[in-house]
mmCIF file of C-alpha atoms in Angstrom:
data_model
loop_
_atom_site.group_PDB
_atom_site.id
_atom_site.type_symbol
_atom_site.label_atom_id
_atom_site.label_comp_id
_atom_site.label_asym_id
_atom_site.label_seq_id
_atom_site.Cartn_x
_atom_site.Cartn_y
_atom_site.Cartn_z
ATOM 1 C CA UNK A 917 101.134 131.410 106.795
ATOM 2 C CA UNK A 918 101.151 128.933 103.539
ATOM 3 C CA UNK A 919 100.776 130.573 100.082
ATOM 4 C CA UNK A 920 97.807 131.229 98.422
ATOM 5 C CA UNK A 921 96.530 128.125 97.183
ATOM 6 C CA UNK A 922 96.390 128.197 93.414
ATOM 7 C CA UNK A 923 92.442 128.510 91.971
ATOM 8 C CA UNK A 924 91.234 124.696 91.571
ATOM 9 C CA UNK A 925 87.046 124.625 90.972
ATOM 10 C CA UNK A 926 85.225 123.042 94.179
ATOM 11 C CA UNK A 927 85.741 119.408 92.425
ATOM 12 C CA UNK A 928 89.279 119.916 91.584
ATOM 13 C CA UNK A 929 90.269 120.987 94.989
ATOM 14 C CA UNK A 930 88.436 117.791 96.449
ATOM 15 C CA UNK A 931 90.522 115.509 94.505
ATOM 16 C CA UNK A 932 93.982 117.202 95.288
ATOM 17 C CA UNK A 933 93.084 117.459 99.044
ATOM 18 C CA UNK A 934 91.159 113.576 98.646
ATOM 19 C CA UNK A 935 95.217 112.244 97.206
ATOM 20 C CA UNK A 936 97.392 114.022 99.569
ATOM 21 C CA UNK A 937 94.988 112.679 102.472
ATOM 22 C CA UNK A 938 95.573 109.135 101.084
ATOM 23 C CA UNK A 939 98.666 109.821 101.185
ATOM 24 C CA UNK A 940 99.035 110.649 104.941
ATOM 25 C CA UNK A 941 96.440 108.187 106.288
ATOM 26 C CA UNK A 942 98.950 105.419 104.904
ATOM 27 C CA UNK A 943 101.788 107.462 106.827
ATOM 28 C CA UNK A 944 99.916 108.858 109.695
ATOM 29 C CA UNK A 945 96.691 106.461 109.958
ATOM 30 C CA UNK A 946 93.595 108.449 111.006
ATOM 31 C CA UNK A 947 95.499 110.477 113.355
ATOM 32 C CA UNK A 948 96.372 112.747 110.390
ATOM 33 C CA UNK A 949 95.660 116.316 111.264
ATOM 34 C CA UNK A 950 93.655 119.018 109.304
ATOM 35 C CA UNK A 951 97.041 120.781 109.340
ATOM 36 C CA UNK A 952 98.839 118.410 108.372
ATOM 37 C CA UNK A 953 96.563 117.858 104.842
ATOM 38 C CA UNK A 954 96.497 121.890 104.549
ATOM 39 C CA UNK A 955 100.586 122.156 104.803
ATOM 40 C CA UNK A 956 100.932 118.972 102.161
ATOM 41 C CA UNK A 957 98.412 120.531 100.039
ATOM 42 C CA UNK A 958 99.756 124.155 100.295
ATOM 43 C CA UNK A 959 96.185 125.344 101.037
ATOM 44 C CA UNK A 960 95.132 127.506 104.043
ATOM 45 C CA UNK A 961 93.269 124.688 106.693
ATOM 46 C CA UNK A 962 89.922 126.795 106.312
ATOM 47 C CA UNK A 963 90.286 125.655 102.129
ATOM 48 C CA UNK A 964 89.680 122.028 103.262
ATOM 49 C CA UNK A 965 86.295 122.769 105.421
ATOM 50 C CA UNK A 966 84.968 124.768 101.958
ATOM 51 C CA UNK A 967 85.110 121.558 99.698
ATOM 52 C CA UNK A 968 84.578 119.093 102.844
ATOM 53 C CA UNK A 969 81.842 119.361 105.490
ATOM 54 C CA UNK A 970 84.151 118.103 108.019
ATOM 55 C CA UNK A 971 87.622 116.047 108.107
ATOM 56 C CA UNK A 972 85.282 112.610 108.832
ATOM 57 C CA UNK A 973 84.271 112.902 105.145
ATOM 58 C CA UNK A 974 87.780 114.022 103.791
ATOM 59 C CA UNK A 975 89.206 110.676 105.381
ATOM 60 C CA UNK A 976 85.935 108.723 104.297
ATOM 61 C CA UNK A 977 87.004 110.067 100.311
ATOM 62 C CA UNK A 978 90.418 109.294 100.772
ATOM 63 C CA UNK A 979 89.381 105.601 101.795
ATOM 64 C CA UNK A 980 87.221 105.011 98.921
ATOM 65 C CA UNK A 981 89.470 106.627 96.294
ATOM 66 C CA UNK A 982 92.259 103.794 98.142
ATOM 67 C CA UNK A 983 89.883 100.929 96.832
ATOM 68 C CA UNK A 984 89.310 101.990 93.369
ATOM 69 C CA UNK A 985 90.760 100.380 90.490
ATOM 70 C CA UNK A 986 92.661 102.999 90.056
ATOM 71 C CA UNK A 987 95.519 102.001 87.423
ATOM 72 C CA UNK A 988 95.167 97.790 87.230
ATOM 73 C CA UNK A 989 93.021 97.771 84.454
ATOM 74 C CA UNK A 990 95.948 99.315 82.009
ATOM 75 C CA UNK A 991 98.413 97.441 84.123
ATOM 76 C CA UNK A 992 95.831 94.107 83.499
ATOM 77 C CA UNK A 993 95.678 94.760 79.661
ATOM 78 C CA UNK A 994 99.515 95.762 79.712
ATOM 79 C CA UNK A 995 100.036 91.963 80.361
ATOM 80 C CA UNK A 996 101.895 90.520 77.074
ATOM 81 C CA UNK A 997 99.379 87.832 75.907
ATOM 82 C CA UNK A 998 102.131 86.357 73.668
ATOM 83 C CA UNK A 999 103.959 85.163 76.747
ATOM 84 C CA UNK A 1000 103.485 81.218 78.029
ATOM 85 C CA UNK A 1001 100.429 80.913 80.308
ATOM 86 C CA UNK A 1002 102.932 80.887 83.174
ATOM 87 C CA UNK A 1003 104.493 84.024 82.391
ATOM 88 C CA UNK A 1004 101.419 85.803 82.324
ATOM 89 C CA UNK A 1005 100.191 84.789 85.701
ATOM 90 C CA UNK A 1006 103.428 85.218 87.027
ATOM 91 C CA UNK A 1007 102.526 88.842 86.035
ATOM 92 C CA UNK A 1008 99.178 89.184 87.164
ATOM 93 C CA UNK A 1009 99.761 87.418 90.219
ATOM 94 C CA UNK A 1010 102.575 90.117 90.989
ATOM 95 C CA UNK A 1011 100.307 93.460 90.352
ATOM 96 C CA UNK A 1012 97.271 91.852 92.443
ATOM 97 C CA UNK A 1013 100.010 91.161 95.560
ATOM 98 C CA UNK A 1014 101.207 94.794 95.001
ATOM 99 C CA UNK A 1015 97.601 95.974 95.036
ATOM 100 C CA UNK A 1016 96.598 93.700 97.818
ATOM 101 C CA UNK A 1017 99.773 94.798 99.884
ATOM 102 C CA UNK A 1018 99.339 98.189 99.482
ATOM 103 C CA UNK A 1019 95.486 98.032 100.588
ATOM 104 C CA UNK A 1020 96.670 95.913 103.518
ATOM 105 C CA UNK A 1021 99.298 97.889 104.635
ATOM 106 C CA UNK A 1022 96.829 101.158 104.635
ATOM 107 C CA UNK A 1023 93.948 98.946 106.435
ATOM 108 C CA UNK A 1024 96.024 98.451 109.119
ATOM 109 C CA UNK A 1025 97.269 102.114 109.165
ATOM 110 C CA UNK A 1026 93.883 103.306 110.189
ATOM 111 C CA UNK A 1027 92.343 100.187 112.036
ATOM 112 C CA UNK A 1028 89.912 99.087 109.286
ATOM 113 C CA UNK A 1029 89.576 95.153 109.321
ATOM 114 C CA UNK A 1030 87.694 94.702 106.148
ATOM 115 C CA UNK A 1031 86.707 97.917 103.370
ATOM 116 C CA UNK A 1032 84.458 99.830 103.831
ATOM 117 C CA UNK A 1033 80.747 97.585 103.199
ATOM 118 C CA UNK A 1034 79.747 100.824 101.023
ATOM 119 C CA UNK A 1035 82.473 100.226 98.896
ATOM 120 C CA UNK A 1036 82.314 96.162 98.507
ATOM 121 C CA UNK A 1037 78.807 95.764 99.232
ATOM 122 C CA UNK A 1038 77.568 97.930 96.227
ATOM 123 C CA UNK A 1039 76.471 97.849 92.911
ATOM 124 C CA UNK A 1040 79.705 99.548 91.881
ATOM 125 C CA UNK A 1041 81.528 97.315 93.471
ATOM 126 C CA UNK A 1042 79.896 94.377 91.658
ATOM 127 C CA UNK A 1043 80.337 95.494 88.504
ATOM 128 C CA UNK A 1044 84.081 95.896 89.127
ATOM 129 C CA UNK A 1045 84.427 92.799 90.364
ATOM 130 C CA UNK A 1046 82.459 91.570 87.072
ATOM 131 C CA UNK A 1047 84.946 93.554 85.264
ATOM 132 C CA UNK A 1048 87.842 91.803 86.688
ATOM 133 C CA UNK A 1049 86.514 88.782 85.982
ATOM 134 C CA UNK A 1050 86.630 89.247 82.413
ATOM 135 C CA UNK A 1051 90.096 90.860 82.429
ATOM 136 C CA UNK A 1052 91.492 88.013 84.233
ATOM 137 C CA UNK A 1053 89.619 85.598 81.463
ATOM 138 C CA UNK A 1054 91.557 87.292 78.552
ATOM 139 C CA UNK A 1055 94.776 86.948 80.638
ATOM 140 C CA UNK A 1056 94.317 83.406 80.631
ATOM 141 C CA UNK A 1057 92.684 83.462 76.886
ATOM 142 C CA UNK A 1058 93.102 79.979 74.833
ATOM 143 C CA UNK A 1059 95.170 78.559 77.377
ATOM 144 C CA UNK A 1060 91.742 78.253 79.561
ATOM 145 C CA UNK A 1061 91.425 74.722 77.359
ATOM 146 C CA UNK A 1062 94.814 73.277 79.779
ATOM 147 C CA UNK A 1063 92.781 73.703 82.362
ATOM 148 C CA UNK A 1064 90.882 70.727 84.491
ATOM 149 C CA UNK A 1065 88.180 73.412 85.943
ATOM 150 C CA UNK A 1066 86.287 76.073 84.508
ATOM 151 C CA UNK A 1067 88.593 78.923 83.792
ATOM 152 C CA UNK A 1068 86.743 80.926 86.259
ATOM 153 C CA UNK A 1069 87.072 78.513 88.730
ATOM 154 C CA UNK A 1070 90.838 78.514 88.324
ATOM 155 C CA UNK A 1071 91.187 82.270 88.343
ATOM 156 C CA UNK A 1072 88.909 82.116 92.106
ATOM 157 C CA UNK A 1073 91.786 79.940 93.105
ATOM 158 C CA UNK A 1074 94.547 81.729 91.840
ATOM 159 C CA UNK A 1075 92.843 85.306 93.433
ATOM 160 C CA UNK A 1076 92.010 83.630 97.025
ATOM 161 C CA UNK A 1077 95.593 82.583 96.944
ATOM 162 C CA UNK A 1078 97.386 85.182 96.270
ATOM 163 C CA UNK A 1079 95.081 86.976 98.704
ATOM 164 C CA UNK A 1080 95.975 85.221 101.476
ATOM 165 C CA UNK A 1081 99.696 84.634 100.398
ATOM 166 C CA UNK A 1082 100.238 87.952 100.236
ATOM 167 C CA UNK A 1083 98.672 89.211 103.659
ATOM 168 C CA UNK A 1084 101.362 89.032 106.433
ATOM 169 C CA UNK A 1085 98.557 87.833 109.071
ATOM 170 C CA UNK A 1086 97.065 85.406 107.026
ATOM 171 C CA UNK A 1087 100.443 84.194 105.859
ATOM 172 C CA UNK A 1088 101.415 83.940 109.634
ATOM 173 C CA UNK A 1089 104.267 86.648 107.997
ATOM 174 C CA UNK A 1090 105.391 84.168 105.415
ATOM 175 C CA UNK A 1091 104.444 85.749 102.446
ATOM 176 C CA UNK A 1092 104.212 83.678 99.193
ATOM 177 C CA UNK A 1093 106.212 84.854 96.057
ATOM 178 C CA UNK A 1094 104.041 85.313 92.817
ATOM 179 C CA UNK A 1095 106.194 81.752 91.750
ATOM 180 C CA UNK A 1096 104.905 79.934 94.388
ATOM 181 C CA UNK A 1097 101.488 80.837 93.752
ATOM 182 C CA UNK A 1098 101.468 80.200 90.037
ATOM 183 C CA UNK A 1099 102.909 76.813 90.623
ATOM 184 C CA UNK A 1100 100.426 75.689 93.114
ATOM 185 C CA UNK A 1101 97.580 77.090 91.120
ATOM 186 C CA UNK A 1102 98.944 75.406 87.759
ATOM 187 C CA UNK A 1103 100.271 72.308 89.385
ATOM 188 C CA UNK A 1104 96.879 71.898 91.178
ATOM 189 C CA UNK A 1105 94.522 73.062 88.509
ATOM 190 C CA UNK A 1106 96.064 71.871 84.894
ATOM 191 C CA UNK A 1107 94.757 68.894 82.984
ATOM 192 C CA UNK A 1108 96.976 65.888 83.793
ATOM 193 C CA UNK A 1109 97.510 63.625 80.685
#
């Protein structure tokens, strides 16, 4: 019998049993068992079904928690703005791969193809992707004027690529390296004198 779960309030418990699911799904996919959460969350299985109506919805949280922001927007504003536009990318373009792998790697873990259309489809989801937007525009900041397109234009580019550069289907398992991306994007997209 596990221990005695420590006292959480109904909300708390629903995030600690929300991350370990995460967790599992990208370990076990959606064959993840009820036990399995309960053991990695040192709770009794019955604590899950008094915070969660049924382990459907505990998988459904975990999924959505997966595509929140989560920690990018520090790690966006982290970037040092005093480094050459280059640099800078070559950051940015190496935290959205990590994001992008990570979601990938857990989409294929439990069989989804695309996210959830709740969770891209929404107004949420709109504004974070209008959030981004503007994040990505300071990364680029006064450099945007070495540019031959509009800045968000360039930034489109430089996203759909290192989308599909860094998703091993897509890529046909020939992954691009945040350097190659960069210098396709800037080579491609920079004024010419």
């Amino acid at each position: 019998m596990p221990p005695r779960a420590r006292p959480l309030s109904p909300e708390e418990r629903r995030e600690q049993l929300t991350d370990v699911t995460l967790r599992l799904l990208r370990v076990h996919g959606r064959a993840v068992t009820t036990r399995q959460i309960a053991e990695a969350a040192e709770v009794a299985e019955g604590t899950i079904f008094r915070v969660f109506e049924s382990k459907e919805e505990l998988v459904d949280a975990a999924l959505a928690r997966a595509f929140e922001p989560g920690d990018v927007v520090a790690r966006i504003e982290g970037i040092d703005r005093d480094q050459p536009l280059s640099a800078r990318l070559l950051s940015l373009v190496a935290l959205l791969q990590q994001r992008f792998r990570a979601t990938f790697d857990l989409m294929l873990k439990v069989e989804l193809v695309g996210p959830p259309g709740h969770l891209h489809d929404s107004e949420e989801a709109e504004a974070w992707r209008a959030r981004l937007t503007l994040l990505l525009i300071d990364v680029v900041g006064d450099d945007a004027d070495q540019l031959a397109v509009p800045v968000e234009h360039f930034l489109h580019v430089l996203r759909l690529l290192t989308f599909a550069g860094s998703h091993p289907r897509i890529a046909d398992g020939r992954l691009l390296t945040p350097e190659q991306i960069v210098e396709t994007v800037l080579l491609g997209l920079r004024k010419r004198d």
